[in-house]
């Protein structure tokens, strides 16, 4: 085959439409052309797998953009227009298209970020095969299905199979490009808004559903993906769906398989709903766990998790813990640039009183918070950088902006300039804190901290605080979601 020009690009964003955290183009830290290639080559992204497959074919690679922003509010229209324009304008002349997308992007000017992009790509390249790798939390839409020939989603959460997902999607697409196969994407969407804490593949029914998808693949369906959806988005269907890439001669069988798996999920729909306990009960349970423990008890503040669009500055869990008398706590990362500036200016060893956290307004979801006044000592100041030791994003260099260790006696708090997921012990080590020496670790996290921190802990307590990533749907107004839908409605 003489023509070998492949378009390979990455554009990832999970949009929490209730989040006040802005998403301008700078949030994506986009790189273009050769830099986009270099940013992914040798990494564990789906785009990296696409690159390896293309190079094995001896193909010319066109890499217009690689851009990823942490979950936050709707993508600014200018950012969406610019990043998608670069992909669409690179399409002409390409013989295969491989896109590393998320699946739950909402922009100010597009409620279906990936669907609108794929429709434009299809229009610019009629007849050219299009393959897509997606996050397990993708909100799949009819437009996405109609404009992709191959679609594969992650099968792990916490996500550790990004490369493998890209490899599977890329392998199937190259079979189409060679003329060795013809594929079609089929799907079934369910009126089920699952909670993110019930989408983990470490346990529970989501793990069982993903294993059934794997069994279908072993039985001959080229690709089967279970998407939990991302429900913190006020769009038509932020819902669970099942997607299969099947041979065009096996479309009927593919649809039957998808319907069967979707039916099993629907039968167990209550298992995808997280029931939060009162915060006071969670902290009392943690106190009991810590009584005779020789390792820290994890307190996960999943109501304010930046990897779902949280501000990382709400103080509810820390305040309640202090009022209950908990001590021996390591806390963070808590984002408060104003406090970092003040503490850094004061310098190591300085003792002062500051107003900490609760500075990003949550009035739009009816929450009225004031900063917490705390007195303490500056123990350390750093540039807030560290290298992930694994298992997620192993080897990646992370930046939290400047970071400070603020010691208030009952707790040592890591205060940062930027929101940051605690991927690694490095979030504490970078300011001289050894997290294993504390009675409690209060992390603003939902899932990604677990592979590293759970093995070091005596137990885990999930704390649902009032924030924009809470599991309490009653705090949000869903104006655009198609009804009825479970659990907002009894169906």
CSV table of C-alpha atoms in Angstrom, one decimal:
chain,number,residue,atom,x,y,z
A,1,UNK,CA,0.0,0.0,0.0
A,2,UNK,CA,1.7,3.2,-1.2
A,3,UNK,CA,-0.2,5.8,0.8
A,4,UNK,CA,0.8,5.9,4.5
A,5,UNK,CA,-0.1,9.2,6.2
A,6,UNK,CA,-1.8,8.9,9.6
A,7,UNK,CA,-3.3,11.7,11.6
A,8,UNK,CA,-2.8,11.1,15.3
A,9,UNK,CA,-3.9,13.6,17.9
A,10,UNK,CA,-4.9,13.9,21.6
A,11,UNK,CA,-7.5,16.2,23.1
A,12,UNK,CA,-8.7,15.3,26.6
A,13,UNK,CA,-11.1,17.0,29.0
A,14,UNK,CA,-13.7,15.8,31.4
A,15,UNK,CA,-16.2,18.6,32.0
A,16,UNK,CA,-18.0,19.3,35.2
A,17,UNK,CA,-20.5,21.9,34.1
A,18,UNK,CA,-21.1,22.9,37.8
A,19,UNK,CA,-17.4,23.6,38.4
A,20,UNK,CA,-16.3,27.2,38.8
A,21,UNK,CA,-12.8,26.3,37.7
A,22,UNK,CA,-12.2,27.9,34.3
A,23,UNK,CA,-10.9,26.0,31.3
A,24,UNK,CA,-9.1,28.4,28.9
A,25,UNK,CA,-6.6,27.1,26.3
A,26,UNK,CA,-3.8,27.6,28.8
A,27,UNK,CA,-5.3,24.9,31.0
A,28,UNK,CA,-4.6,22.4,28.3
A,29,UNK,CA,-0.9,23.3,28.0
A,30,UNK,CA,-1.2,22.3,24.3
A,31,UNK,CA,1.7,21.3,22.2
A,32,UNK,CA,1.7,21.1,18.4
A,33,UNK,CA,3.4,19.2,15.6
A,34,UNK,CA,6.7,17.6,16.5
A,35,UNK,CA,6.2,18.7,20.1
A,36,UNK,CA,2.9,16.8,20.3
A,37,UNK,CA,4.6,13.7,19.0
A,38,UNK,CA,7.5,14.0,21.5
A,39,UNK,CA,5.0,14.6,24.4
A,40,UNK,CA,3.5,11.2,23.8
A,41,UNK,CA,6.3,9.0,22.4
A,42,UNK,CA,7.3,6.5,25.0
A,43,UNK,CA,4.5,7.5,27.4
A,44,UNK,CA,1.5,5.5,28.6
A,45,UNK,CA,-1.2,7.4,26.6
A,46,UNK,CA,-3.4,6.1,23.9
A,47,UNK,CA,-1.7,8.5,21.6
A,48,UNK,CA,1.6,6.9,22.4
A,49,UNK,CA,0.2,3.5,21.3
A,50,UNK,CA,-1.1,5.1,18.1
A,51,UNK,CA,2.4,6.4,17.4
A,52,UNK,CA,4.0,3.0,17.9
A,53,UNK,CA,1.6,1.3,15.6
A,54,UNK,CA,2.0,3.9,12.9
A,55,UNK,CA,5.8,3.7,13.1
A,56,UNK,CA,5.7,-0.1,12.8
A,57,UNK,CA,3.8,0.5,9.5
A,58,UNK,CA,6.4,3.0,8.3
A,59,UNK,CA,3.7,5.6,8.1
A,60,UNK,CA,4.2,9.4,8.0
A,61,UNK,CA,2.7,10.8,11.2
A,62,UNK,CA,0.7,14.0,11.3
A,63,UNK,CA,0.3,15.1,14.9
A,64,UNK,CA,-1.5,18.5,14.9
A,65,UNK,CA,-2.0,18.7,18.7
A,66,UNK,CA,-1.7,17.0,22.1
A,67,UNK,CA,-3.7,18.8,24.8
A,68,UNK,CA,-5.0,17.6,28.1
A,69,UNK,CA,-6.7,19.7,30.9
A,70,UNK,CA,-7.7,18.5,34.3
A,71,UNK,CA,-11.4,18.2,34.9
A,72,UNK,CA,-13.0,21.7,35.3
A,73,UNK,CA,-15.8,23.8,34.0
A,74,UNK,CA,-16.9,24.1,30.4
A,75,UNK,CA,-14.1,24.6,27.9
A,76,UNK,CA,-13.8,28.2,26.8
A,77,UNK,CA,-15.2,28.6,23.3
A,78,UNK,CA,-12.0,30.1,22.0
A,79,UNK,CA,-10.0,27.1,23.3
A,80,UNK,CA,-12.4,24.5,21.8
A,81,UNK,CA,-12.4,26.3,18.5
A,82,UNK,CA,-8.6,26.5,18.3
A,83,UNK,CA,-7.8,23.0,19.4
A,84,UNK,CA,-10.5,21.3,17.2
A,85,UNK,CA,-9.6,23.6,14.2
A,86,UNK,CA,-6.0,22.2,14.3
A,87,UNK,CA,-7.2,18.7,14.1
A,88,UNK,CA,-9.8,19.3,11.4
A,89,UNK,CA,-7.4,21.3,9.2
A,90,UNK,CA,-4.8,18.5,9.4
A,91,UNK,CA,-7.3,15.9,8.0
A,92,UNK,CA,-7.0,16.4,4.2
A,93,UNK,CA,-4.6,13.9,2.6
A,94,UNK,CA,-4.5,11.5,5.6
A,95,UNK,CA,-5.3,7.9,5.1
A,96,UNK,CA,-6.2,6.9,8.7
A,97,UNK,CA,-7.2,9.0,11.7
A,98,UNK,CA,-6.6,8.0,15.3
A,99,UNK,CA,-7.8,10.3,18.0
A,100,UNK,CA,-7.1,10.0,21.8
A,101,UNK,CA,-10.1,11.8,23.3
A,102,UNK,CA,-11.9,11.7,26.6
A,103,UNK,CA,-15.6,11.4,25.7
A,104,UNK,CA,-17.1,13.9,28.3
A,105,UNK,CA,-16.1,17.3,26.9
A,106,UNK,CA,-18.5,20.1,27.1
A,107,UNK,CA,-17.6,23.5,25.7
A,108,UNK,CA,-19.3,26.9,26.0
A,109,UNK,CA,-20.3,26.5,22.3
A,110,UNK,CA,-20.7,22.7,22.2
A,111,UNK,CA,-22.6,20.4,24.6
A,112,UNK,CA,-21.2,17.4,22.7
A,113,UNK,CA,-17.5,18.3,22.3
A,114,UNK,CA,-16.3,15.0,20.9
A,115,UNK,CA,-19.4,14.4,18.8
A,116,UNK,CA,-19.2,17.7,17.1
A,117,UNK,CA,-15.4,17.3,16.5
A,118,UNK,CA,-15.9,13.8,15.0
A,119,UNK,CA,-18.7,15.0,12.7
A,120,UNK,CA,-16.3,17.7,11.4
A,121,UNK,CA,-13.5,15.2,11.0
A,122,UNK,CA,-15.8,12.8,9.1
A,123,UNK,CA,-17.0,15.6,6.8
A,124,UNK,CA,-13.4,16.6,6.0
A,125,UNK,CA,-12.4,12.9,5.3
A,126,UNK,CA,-15.3,11.0,3.9
A,127,UNK,CA,-14.4,7.3,3.6
A,128,UNK,CA,-11.2,7.6,5.7
A,129,UNK,CA,-11.3,5.2,8.7
A,130,UNK,CA,-11.6,6.9,12.1
A,131,UNK,CA,-10.6,5.2,15.3
A,132,UNK,CA,-11.1,6.7,18.8
A,133,UNK,CA,-9.8,5.8,22.2
A,134,UNK,CA,-11.9,7.1,25.1
A,135,UNK,CA,-12.0,7.4,28.9
A,136,UNK,CA,-14.2,5.0,30.9
A,137,UNK,CA,-16.1,8.1,32.0
A,138,UNK,CA,-17.1,9.1,28.5
A,139,UNK,CA,-20.7,10.4,28.0
A,140,UNK,CA,-21.3,8.7,24.6
A,141,UNK,CA,-23.6,10.4,22.1
A,142,UNK,CA,-25.3,9.4,18.9
A,143,UNK,CA,-23.0,11.8,17.0
A,144,UNK,CA,-19.9,10.1,18.4
A,145,UNK,CA,-21.2,6.7,17.4
A,146,UNK,CA,-22.2,7.8,13.9
A,147,UNK,CA,-18.8,9.3,13.1
A,148,UNK,CA,-16.4,6.7,14.3
A,149,UNK,CA,-15.5,3.3,12.7
A,150,UNK,CA,-13.7,2.0,15.8
A,151,UNK,CA,-14.3,3.0,19.4
A,152,UNK,CA,-12.7,1.6,22.5
A,153,UNK,CA,-12.8,2.7,26.1
A,154,UNK,CA,-10.6,2.2,29.1
A,155,UNK,CA,-11.4,-0.9,31.2
A,156,UNK,CA,-9.8,0.3,34.4
A,157,UNK,CA,-10.6,2.9,37.1
A,158,UNK,CA,-8.2,4.1,38.5
A,159,UNK,CA,-7.1,4.3,34.9
A,160,UNK,CA,-3.9,2.3,34.1
A,161,UNK,CA,-4.7,0.9,30.6
A,162,UNK,CA,-4.6,4.1,28.5
A,163,UNK,CA,-1.8,2.6,26.3
A,164,UNK,CA,-3.6,-0.7,25.9
A,165,UNK,CA,-6.8,1.0,24.9
A,166,UNK,CA,-5.0,2.9,22.2
A,167,UNK,CA,-3.3,-0.2,21.1
A,168,UNK,CA,-6.6,-2.1,20.7
A,169,UNK,CA,-8.3,0.8,18.9
A,170,UNK,CA,-5.3,1.4,16.7
A,171,UNK,CA,-4.9,-2.3,15.7
A,172,UNK,CA,-8.6,-2.6,14.7
A,173,UNK,CA,-8.4,0.6,12.7
A,174,UNK,CA,-5.2,-0.5,10.8
A,175,UNK,CA,-7.1,-3.7,9.9
A,176,UNK,CA,-9.7,-1.4,8.2
A,177,UNK,CA,-7.0,0.7,6.6
A,178,UNK,CA,-5.4,-2.4,5.1
A,179,UNK,CA,-8.7,-3.6,3.8
A,180,UNK,CA,-8.6,-6.7,6.0
A,181,UNK,CA,-11.7,-5.9,7.9
A,182,UNK,CA,-14.7,-3.5,8.0
A,183,UNK,CA,-16.0,-2.4,11.3
A,184,UNK,CA,-19.1,-0.6,12.7
A,185,UNK,CA,-19.8,0.9,16.1
A,186,UNK,CA,-23.0,-0.1,17.9
A,187,UNK,CA,-24.2,0.9,21.3
A,188,UNK,CA,-26.9,1.0,24.0
A,189,UNK,CA,-27.4,4.0,26.3
A,190,UNK,CA,-29.1,3.6,29.6
A,191,UNK,CA,-31.1,6.2,31.6
A,192,UNK,CA,-28.7,5.7,34.5
A,193,UNK,CA,-26.5,8.5,36.0
A,194,UNK,CA,-23.9,6.5,37.9
A,195,UNK,CA,-21.8,7.9,40.7
A,196,UNK,CA,-18.1,8.0,40.0
A,197,UNK,CA,-17.3,6.2,43.2
A,198,UNK,CA,-19.4,3.3,41.8
A,199,UNK,CA,-17.4,3.1,38.6
A,200,UNK,CA,-14.2,1.7,40.0
A,201,UNK,CA,-13.1,-1.5,38.5
A,202,UNK,CA,-11.3,-2.6,41.7
A,203,UNK,CA,-14.5,-4.1,43.0
A,204,UNK,CA,-18.3,-4.2,42.7
A,205,UNK,CA,-20.6,-4.5,39.8
A,206,UNK,CA,-18.6,-2.2,37.5
A,207,UNK,CA,-15.7,-4.7,37.7
A,208,UNK,CA,-18.2,-7.5,36.9
A,209,UNK,CA,-19.6,-5.6,33.9
A,210,UNK,CA,-16.1,-4.9,32.5
A,211,UNK,CA,-15.2,-8.6,32.9
A,212,UNK,CA,-18.3,-9.5,30.9
A,213,UNK,CA,-17.1,-7.1,28.2
A,214,UNK,CA,-13.8,-8.9,28.2
A,215,UNK,CA,-15.5,-12.2,27.9
A,216,UNK,CA,-17.4,-10.9,24.9
A,217,UNK,CA,-14.1,-9.9,23.3
A,218,UNK,CA,-12.7,-13.3,24.0
A,219,UNK,CA,-15.8,-14.7,22.4
A,220,UNK,CA,-15.1,-12.9,19.1
A,221,UNK,CA,-16.5,-9.3,19.4
A,222,UNK,CA,-13.5,-7.1,18.3
A,223,UNK,CA,-14.1,-4.5,21.1
A,224,UNK,CA,-16.6,-4.1,23.9
A,225,UNK,CA,-16.5,-1.1,26.3
A,226,UNK,CA,-18.6,-0.2,29.3
A,227,UNK,CA,-18.8,3.5,29.8
A,228,UNK,CA,-19.9,4.7,33.3
A,229,UNK,CA,-20.5,8.2,32.0
A,230,UNK,CA,-19.7,11.4,34.0
A,231,UNK,CA,-22.8,12.5,35.7
A,232,UNK,CA,-21.6,16.0,36.9
A,233,UNK,CA,-22.6,17.5,33.6
A,234,UNK,CA,-25.9,19.1,32.8
A,235,UNK,CA,-26.3,17.7,29.3
A,236,UNK,CA,-28.9,15.5,27.6
A,237,UNK,CA,-27.4,12.1,28.7
A,238,UNK,CA,-24.5,12.0,31.2
A,239,UNK,CA,-25.2,8.3,31.4
A,240,UNK,CA,-24.0,4.7,31.4
A,241,UNK,CA,-23.6,3.1,28.0
A,242,UNK,CA,-22.2,0.0,26.4
A,243,UNK,CA,-20.4,0.3,23.1
A,244,UNK,CA,-19.1,-2.4,20.7
A,245,UNK,CA,-16.9,-2.3,17.6
A,246,UNK,CA,-18.1,-5.2,15.5
A,247,UNK,CA,-17.5,-6.6,12.0
A,248,UNK,CA,-20.0,-5.2,9.5
A,249,UNK,CA,-21.2,-8.7,8.8
A,250,UNK,CA,-21.9,-9.2,12.5
A,251,UNK,CA,-23.8,-6.1,13.3
A,252,UNK,CA,-26.9,-7.9,14.5
A,253,UNK,CA,-24.9,-10.1,16.8
A,254,UNK,CA,-23.0,-7.1,18.1
A,255,UNK,CA,-26.2,-5.2,18.9
A,256,UNK,CA,-27.6,-8.3,20.7
A,257,UNK,CA,-24.4,-8.6,22.8
A,258,UNK,CA,-24.5,-4.9,23.7
A,259,UNK,CA,-28.2,-5.1,24.6
A,260,UNK,CA,-27.6,-8.2,26.8
A,261,UNK,CA,-24.8,-6.5,28.7
A,262,UNK,CA,-26.7,-3.3,29.1
A,263,UNK,CA,-29.7,-5.3,30.4
A,264,UNK,CA,-27.5,-6.8,33.1
A,265,UNK,CA,-26.3,-3.4,34.2
A,266,UNK,CA,-29.8,-2.0,34.3
A,267,UNK,CA,-30.9,-4.9,36.5
A,268,UNK,CA,-28.2,-3.9,39.0
A,269,UNK,CA,-28.7,-0.2,38.6
A,270,UNK,CA,-28.9,0.5,42.3
A,271,UNK,CA,-25.3,-0.8,42.6
A,272,UNK,CA,-24.1,2.1,40.5
A,273,UNK,CA,-25.5,4.6,43.0
A,274,UNK,CA,-23.4,5.8,45.9
A,275,UNK,CA,-25.2,6.4,49.2
A,276,UNK,CA,-23.3,9.1,51.2
A,277,UNK,CA,-23.3,9.0,55.0
A,278,UNK,CA,-23.3,12.2,57.0
A,279,UNK,CA,-19.8,13.7,57.3
A,280,UNK,CA,-20.0,13.5,61.1
A,281,UNK,CA,-20.6,9.8,60.9
A,282,UNK,CA,-17.6,9.3,58.5
A,283,UNK,CA,-15.3,11.1,60.9
A,284,UNK,CA,-16.5,9.2,63.9
A,285,UNK,CA,-15.8,6.0,62.0
A,286,UNK,CA,-12.4,7.2,61.1
A,287,UNK,CA,-11.7,8.0,64.8
A,288,UNK,CA,-12.7,4.5,65.7
A,289,UNK,CA,-10.4,2.9,63.0
A,290,UNK,CA,-7.4,5.0,64.2
A,291,UNK,CA,-7.8,4.0,67.9
A,292,UNK,CA,-5.4,1.0,67.8
A,293,UNK,CA,-4.0,1.5,64.3
A,294,UNK,CA,-0.2,1.5,63.6
A,295,UNK,CA,-0.7,3.1,60.1
A,296,UNK,CA,-2.6,6.2,59.0
A,297,UNK,CA,-6.3,6.2,58.3
A,298,UNK,CA,-7.2,7.7,55.0
A,299,UNK,CA,-9.9,10.4,54.9
A,300,UNK,CA,-10.8,11.0,51.2
A,301,UNK,CA,-12.6,14.3,50.7
A,302,UNK,CA,-14.3,13.2,47.4
A,303,UNK,CA,-16.7,16.2,47.5
A,304,UNK,CA,-13.8,18.4,46.4
A,305,UNK,CA,-11.7,16.4,44.0
A,306,UNK,CA,-9.8,18.3,41.3
A,307,UNK,CA,-9.9,15.2,39.0
A,308,UNK,CA,-13.7,15.7,38.8
A,309,UNK,CA,-13.6,19.5,38.7
A,310,UNK,CA,-13.2,20.4,42.3
A,311,UNK,CA,-11.7,23.6,43.6
A,312,UNK,CA,-9.5,21.9,46.2
A,313,UNK,CA,-10.1,24.7,48.6
A,314,UNK,CA,-13.2,23.7,50.6
A,315,UNK,CA,-12.5,23.3,54.3
A,316,UNK,CA,-15.5,21.3,55.5
A,317,UNK,CA,-13.8,18.0,56.3
A,318,UNK,CA,-10.8,19.6,58.0
A,319,UNK,CA,-13.0,22.0,60.0
A,320,UNK,CA,-15.2,19.1,61.1
A,321,UNK,CA,-12.2,17.0,62.0
A,322,UNK,CA,-10.7,19.7,64.1
A,323,UNK,CA,-14.0,20.3,65.9
A,324,UNK,CA,-14.2,16.6,66.7
A,325,UNK,CA,-10.7,16.8,68.2
A,326,UNK,CA,-8.8,14.8,65.6
A,327,UNK,CA,-5.1,15.4,65.6
A,328,UNK,CA,-2.0,13.9,63.9
A,329,UNK,CA,-3.3,14.8,60.5
A,330,UNK,CA,-1.4,15.4,57.3
A,331,UNK,CA,-3.7,17.3,54.9
A,332,UNK,CA,-3.6,18.2,51.2
A,333,UNK,CA,-3.0,19.3,48.6
A,334,UNK,CA,-5.2,22.3,49.4
A,335,UNK,CA,-5.2,25.0,46.8
A,336,UNK,CA,-4.9,28.6,48.0
A,337,UNK,CA,-2.5,30.8,46.0
A,338,UNK,CA,-3.2,33.8,48.3
A,339,UNK,CA,-2.2,31.8,51.4
A,340,UNK,CA,0.9,30.5,49.6
A,341,UNK,CA,2.0,34.0,48.8
A,342,UNK,CA,1.5,35.1,52.4
A,343,UNK,CA,3.2,32.0,53.9
A,344,UNK,CA,6.1,32.2,51.5
A,345,UNK,CA,6.7,35.8,52.2
A,346,UNK,CA,6.7,35.1,56.0
A,347,UNK,CA,9.3,32.4,55.5
A,348,UNK,CA,10.2,29.2,57.1
A,349,UNK,CA,9.8,29.3,60.9
A,350,UNK,CA,7.4,32.2,60.9
A,351,UNK,CA,4.3,31.9,63.0
A,352,UNK,CA,1.2,33.6,61.8
A,353,UNK,CA,-2.6,33.5,61.5
A,354,UNK,CA,-4.2,33.3,58.0
A,355,UNK,CA,-7.5,32.8,56.3
A,356,UNK,CA,-7.3,29.5,54.5
A,357,UNK,CA,-9.5,28.0,51.8
A,358,UNK,CA,-13.1,28.5,50.9
A,359,UNK,CA,-12.2,31.4,48.6
A,360,UNK,CA,-13.6,30.1,45.3
A,361,UNK,CA,-17.3,31.0,45.3
A,362,UNK,CA,-19.8,28.1,45.2
A,363,UNK,CA,-22.8,30.4,45.4
A,364,UNK,CA,-24.0,29.1,42.1
A,365,UNK,CA,-24.9,25.7,43.8
A,366,UNK,CA,-26.2,27.4,46.9
A,367,UNK,CA,-23.1,27.0,49.1
A,368,UNK,CA,-21.9,30.0,51.2
A,369,UNK,CA,-18.5,29.4,52.7
A,370,UNK,CA,-16.0,31.6,54.6
A,371,UNK,CA,-12.3,31.0,54.9
A,372,UNK,CA,-11.1,29.2,58.0
A,373,UNK,CA,-8.9,31.2,60.3
A,374,UNK,CA,-5.9,29.1,61.4
A,375,UNK,CA,-2.8,29.9,63.4
A,376,UNK,CA,0.3,27.9,62.6
A,377,UNK,CA,4.0,27.8,61.7
A,378,UNK,CA,5.6,27.7,58.2
A,379,UNK,CA,7.7,24.5,58.3
A,380,UNK,CA,8.8,24.3,54.6
A,381,UNK,CA,8.5,26.1,51.3
A,382,UNK,CA,9.2,24.4,47.9
A,383,UNK,CA,8.6,24.7,44.2
A,384,UNK,CA,5.9,22.0,44.6
A,385,UNK,CA,7.4,19.6,42.0
A,386,UNK,CA,7.9,15.9,42.3
A,387,UNK,CA,8.2,12.8,40.1
A,388,UNK,CA,5.5,10.1,40.2
A,389,UNK,CA,6.9,6.7,41.3
A,390,UNK,CA,3.8,4.8,40.2
A,391,UNK,CA,1.7,3.0,39.3
A,392,UNK,CA,-0.3,5.8,37.5
A,393,UNK,CA,1.7,8.1,35.3
A,394,UNK,CA,5.0,6.6,36.5
A,395,UNK,CA,7.9,8.8,35.8
A,396,UNK,CA,5.8,11.9,35.0
A,397,UNK,CA,7.1,15.2,36.5
A,398,UNK,CA,4.3,16.9,38.4
A,399,UNK,CA,4.0,20.6,39.3
A,400,UNK,CA,1.7,22.0,42.0
A,401,UNK,CA,3.0,25.5,41.8
A,402,UNK,CA,4.7,26.7,45.0
A,403,UNK,CA,3.9,24.5,48.0
A,404,UNK,CA,4.1,25.2,51.7
A,405,UNK,CA,3.9,23.0,54.8
A,406,UNK,CA,1.7,24.9,57.3
A,407,UNK,CA,1.7,23.3,60.8
A,408,UNK,CA,-1.3,24.2,62.9
A,409,UNK,CA,-0.5,21.6,65.6
A,410,UNK,CA,-3.3,19.2,65.0
A,411,UNK,CA,-2.4,19.0,61.3
A,412,UNK,CA,0.3,19.7,58.8
A,413,UNK,CA,-1.3,21.1,55.7
A,414,UNK,CA,0.2,21.1,52.2
A,415,UNK,CA,-1.0,24.4,50.6
A,416,UNK,CA,-0.4,24.8,46.9
A,417,UNK,CA,-0.8,27.4,44.2
A,418,UNK,CA,-2.5,24.9,41.8
A,419,UNK,CA,-5.2,22.3,42.2
A,420,UNK,CA,-3.6,18.9,42.2
A,421,UNK,CA,-4.5,15.2,42.5
A,422,UNK,CA,-2.4,13.3,45.1
A,423,UNK,CA,-1.0,10.8,42.6
A,424,UNK,CA,1.9,10.0,44.8
A,425,UNK,CA,3.7,10.4,48.2
A,426,UNK,CA,5.6,13.2,46.4
A,427,UNK,CA,2.8,15.7,47.2
A,428,UNK,CA,4.0,15.4,50.9
A,429,UNK,CA,7.6,14.6,50.4
A,430,UNK,CA,8.2,17.8,48.4
A,431,UNK,CA,7.6,19.8,51.6
A,432,UNK,CA,9.4,17.5,54.0
A,433,UNK,CA,6.4,15.6,55.3
A,434,UNK,CA,6.5,11.8,55.8
A,435,UNK,CA,2.9,10.8,55.5
A,436,UNK,CA,3.4,7.4,57.0
A,437,UNK,CA,4.1,9.0,60.4
A,438,UNK,CA,0.6,10.5,60.9
A,439,UNK,CA,-2.6,9.2,62.4
A,440,UNK,CA,-4.7,10.5,59.6
A,441,UNK,CA,-4.2,11.5,55.9
A,442,UNK,CA,-6.8,13.8,54.7
A,443,UNK,CA,-6.6,13.8,50.9
A,444,UNK,CA,-8.7,15.7,48.4
A,445,UNK,CA,-9.1,12.7,46.2
A,446,UNK,CA,-11.6,10.1,45.1
A,447,UNK,CA,-9.8,7.3,43.4
A,448,UNK,CA,-6.4,8.0,42.0
A,449,UNK,CA,-4.6,8.2,45.3
A,450,UNK,CA,-5.7,4.6,46.2
A,451,UNK,CA,-3.0,2.5,44.5
A,452,UNK,CA,-0.3,4.4,46.4
A,453,UNK,CA,-1.9,5.3,49.7
A,454,UNK,CA,-4.2,2.4,50.5
A,455,UNK,CA,-1.4,-0.1,50.9
A,456,UNK,CA,0.2,2.2,53.5
A,457,UNK,CA,-3.0,2.7,55.5
A,458,UNK,CA,-5.0,1.1,58.3
A,459,UNK,CA,-8.3,1.9,56.6
A,460,UNK,CA,-10.1,4.2,54.3
A,461,UNK,CA,-13.1,6.5,55.0
A,462,UNK,CA,-14.9,8.3,52.2
A,463,UNK,CA,-16.0,11.8,53.2
A,464,UNK,CA,-18.7,13.4,51.1
A,465,UNK,CA,-18.3,17.1,51.7
A,466,UNK,CA,-20.4,19.8,50.1
A,467,UNK,CA,-18.6,20.8,47.0
A,468,UNK,CA,-18.9,20.6,43.2
A,469,UNK,CA,-17.9,16.9,43.1
A,470,UNK,CA,-20.2,15.7,45.8
A,471,UNK,CA,-22.1,12.5,45.3
A,472,UNK,CA,-25.3,14.3,46.5
A,473,UNK,CA,-27.2,15.0,43.3
A,474,UNK,CA,-29.7,17.1,45.2
A,475,UNK,CA,-27.2,19.9,45.4
A,476,UNK,CA,-27.3,20.4,41.6
A,477,UNK,CA,-29.9,21.6,39.2
A,478,UNK,CA,-30.1,19.5,36.1
A,479,UNK,CA,-32.0,21.5,33.5
A,480,UNK,CA,-30.9,19.7,30.3
A,481,UNK,CA,-30.8,16.0,31.3
A,482,UNK,CA,-33.4,13.9,29.5
A,483,UNK,CA,-35.9,12.6,32.0
A,484,UNK,CA,-36.8,10.2,33.4
A,485,UNK,CA,-33.4,9.0,34.5
A,486,UNK,CA,-32.3,7.0,37.5
A,487,UNK,CA,-31.7,7.9,40.3
A,488,UNK,CA,-33.2,11.4,39.8
A,489,UNK,CA,-36.4,9.5,39.0
A,490,UNK,CA,-37.8,6.3,40.2
A,491,UNK,CA,-37.7,4.0,37.2
